Coordinates of C-alpha atoms and ligand atoms in Angstrom, one line a residue:
X1489 CA 19.7 46.5 25.1
X1490 CA 17.0 46.7 22.6
X1491 CA 19.1 44.6 20.3
X1492 CA 20.0 42.0 22.8
X1493 CA 16.3 41.9 23.5
X1494 CA 15.5 41.1 19.9
X1495 CA 18.2 38.4 19.9
X1496 CA 16.8 36.9 22.8
X1497 CA 13.3 37.0 21.4
X1498 CA 14.8 35.3 18.2
X1499 CA 16.2 32.6 20.3
X1500 CA 13.0 32.0 22.0
X1501 CA 11.3 31.7 18.7
X1502 CA 13.8 29.3 17.4
X1503 CA 13.5 27.3 20.6
X1504 CA 9.6 27.2 20.0
X1505 CA 10.4 26.2 16.5
X1506 CA 12.3 23.2 17.7
X1507 CA 9.4 22.3 19.9
X1508 CA 7.4 22.2 16.8
X1509 CA 9.8 20.0 15.3
X1510 CA 9.7 17.6 18.1
X1511 CA 5.8 17.6 17.6
X1512 CA 6.5 16.4 14.1
X1513 CA 8.8 13.9 15.1
X1514 CA 5.9 12.5 17.4
X1515 CA 3.8 12.5 14.3
X1516 CA 6.4 10.5 12.8
X1517 CA 6.3 8.1 15.7
X1518 CA 2.6 7.9 15.1
X1519 CA 3.5 6.9 11.4
X1520 CA 5.7 4.0 12.7
X1521 CA 2.8 2.6 14.4
X1522 CA 0.9 2.6 11.3
X1523 CA 3.7 0.7 9.8
X1524 CA 3.3 -1.7 12.5
X1525 CA -0.3 -2.3 11.7
X1526 CA 0.7 -2.7 8.1
X1527 CA 3.1 -5.5 9.2
X1528 CA 0.2 -7.3 11.0
X1529 CA -1.9 -6.9 7.6
X1530 CA 0.9 -8.6 6.0
X1531 CA 1.2 -11.5 8.5
X1532 CA -2.6 -12.0 7.7
X1533 CA -2.0 -12.1 4.1
X1534 CA 1.0 -14.5 4.4
X1535 CA -1.3 -16.6 6.4
X1536 CA -4.0 -16.3 3.7
X1537 CA -1.5 -17.1 1.1
X1538 CA -0.4 -20.1 2.8
X1539 CA -4.0 -21.4 3.1
X1540 CA -4.5 -20.8 -0.6
X1541 CA -1.3 -23.0 -1.5
X1542 CA -2.2 -25.7 0.7
X1543 CA -4.1 -28.9 -0.4
X1544 CA -7.2 -29.4 1.9
X1545 CA -8.5 -32.9 1.8
X1546 CA -11.4 -34.3 3.7
X1547 CA -12.2 -38.0 4.9
X1548 CA -15.3 -39.0 6.3
X1549 CA -15.6 -42.2 8.5
X1550 CA -18.5 -44.2 8.2
X1551 CA -21.5 -42.7 10.0
X1552 CA -22.7 -46.1 11.0
X1553 CA -19.9 -46.9 13.0
X1554 CA -18.3 -49.0 10.2
X1555 CA -14.5 -49.2 10.0
X1556 CA -14.1 -47.5 6.9
X1557 CA -13.5 -44.0 5.4
X1558 CA -15.2 -42.7 2.4
X1559 CA -12.2 -42.5 0.4
X1560 CA -9.3 -45.0 -0.2
X1561 CA -7.7 -42.7 -2.7
X1562 CA -6.4 -39.0 -2.2
X1563 CA -4.2 -37.0 -4.2
X1564 CA -2.4 -33.6 -3.5
X1565 CA 0.1 -31.2 -4.9
X1566 CA 3.4 -31.1 -3.1
X1567 CA 3.7 -28.9 -0.2
X1568 CA 1.3 -28.3 2.7
X1569 CA -1.6 -30.8 2.8
X1570 CA -4.2 -30.6 5.5
X1571 CA -6.4 -33.7 5.8
X1572 CA -9.6 -33.0 7.9
X1573 CA -11.2 -36.1 9.3
X1574 CA -14.8 -36.0 10.0
X1575 CA -15.9 -38.7 12.3
X1576 CA -19.9 -38.5 12.5
X1577 CA -19.9 -41.8 14.5
X1578 CA -19.6 -43.0 18.1
X1579 CA -16.7 -45.2 17.3
X1580 CA -13.2 -43.5 18.0
X1581 CA -11.2 -42.6 14.8
X1582 CA -8.2 -40.5 13.5
X1583 CA -6.1 -40.2 10.6
X1584 CA -2.5 -40.8 10.2
X1585 CA -0.2 -40.0 7.4
X1586 CA 2.8 -42.0 6.9
X1587 CA 5.6 -42.2 4.2
X1588 CA 8.8 -41.0 3.2
X1589 CA 9.9 -40.0 6.8
X1590 CA 6.5 -38.3 7.5
X1591 CA 4.3 -39.6 10.4
X1592 CA 1.7 -37.4 11.6
X1593 CA -1.8 -38.1 13.0
X1594 CA -5.0 -36.1 14.0
X1595 CA -6.1 -36.7 17.5
X1596 CA -8.7 -39.5 18.1
X1597 CA -12.2 -38.6 18.5
X1598 CA -15.9 -39.4 18.3
X1599 CA -18.5 -37.2 16.6
X1600 CA -16.5 -34.3 15.4
X1601 CA -13.7 -33.4 13.0
X1602 CA -9.8 -33.1 13.5
X1603 CA -7.2 -32.3 11.3
X1604 CA -3.5 -32.9 10.4
X1605 CA -1.2 -30.7 8.5
X1606 CA 1.9 -32.2 6.7
X1607 CA 4.5 -30.9 4.3
X1608 CA 4.7 -33.5 1.6
X1609 CA 7.0 -34.1 -1.2
X1610 CA 6.0 -35.7 -4.4
X1611 CA 5.4 -39.6 -3.7
X1612 CA 3.1 -42.1 -2.3
X1613 CA 2.0 -42.0 1.3
X1614 CA -0.3 -44.2 3.3
X1615 CA -3.1 -43.0 5.3
X1616 CA -5.0 -45.0 8.0
X1617 CA -6.6 -44.8 11.3
X1618 CA -4.3 -45.5 13.9
X1619 CA -6.9 -46.9 16.3
X1620 CA -6.1 -50.4 17.0
X1621 CA -7.5 -52.9 14.7
X1622 CA -9.0 -50.3 12.3
X1623 CA -6.3 -50.2 9.7
X1624 CA -6.4 -54.0 9.5
X1625 CA -10.2 -53.8 9.1
X1626 CA -9.8 -51.5 6.1
X1627 CA -9.7 -47.9 7.4
X1628 CA -6.7 -47.0 5.0
X1629 CA -5.7 -45.7 1.7
X1630 CA -3.1 -44.0 -0.5
X1631 CA -2.4 -40.4 -0.7
X1632 CA -0.5 -39.7 -4.0
X1633 CA 1.7 -36.5 -4.0
X1634 CA 2.4 -35.2 -7.4
Ligands
LIG1980 CU1 -10.8 -45.9 13.2

């Protein structure tokens, strides 16, 4: 009987040991959560990297309400190009980028900034204000990518 009791006691200890292992597995689960956080950090890095690789350009509309941008020539490297339009006037403006199958524009606004991001290959593109009559009045220019 004493031997049997000793065996039973051993089994209980083994069972307890298994329980301990389960707890360790729980700890492993916690490690997985850390891994998920790591993935989140990676996404942040990827976003930061994309921002670093993108060309950022700025165009400012005439503060006095004239139909002009402050630049008629823009240059960028191939890839993502973000154009931020600053319109400090009460006249609504936007910026549209067009060429080589690309046609994207910012929203039209007054007294504020808007931006548009396009993925461009090397080549020449046109940028202009799509508001009626503004392009014809001179709110246009050339964006050279290369
Ligand atoms: Cu305009």
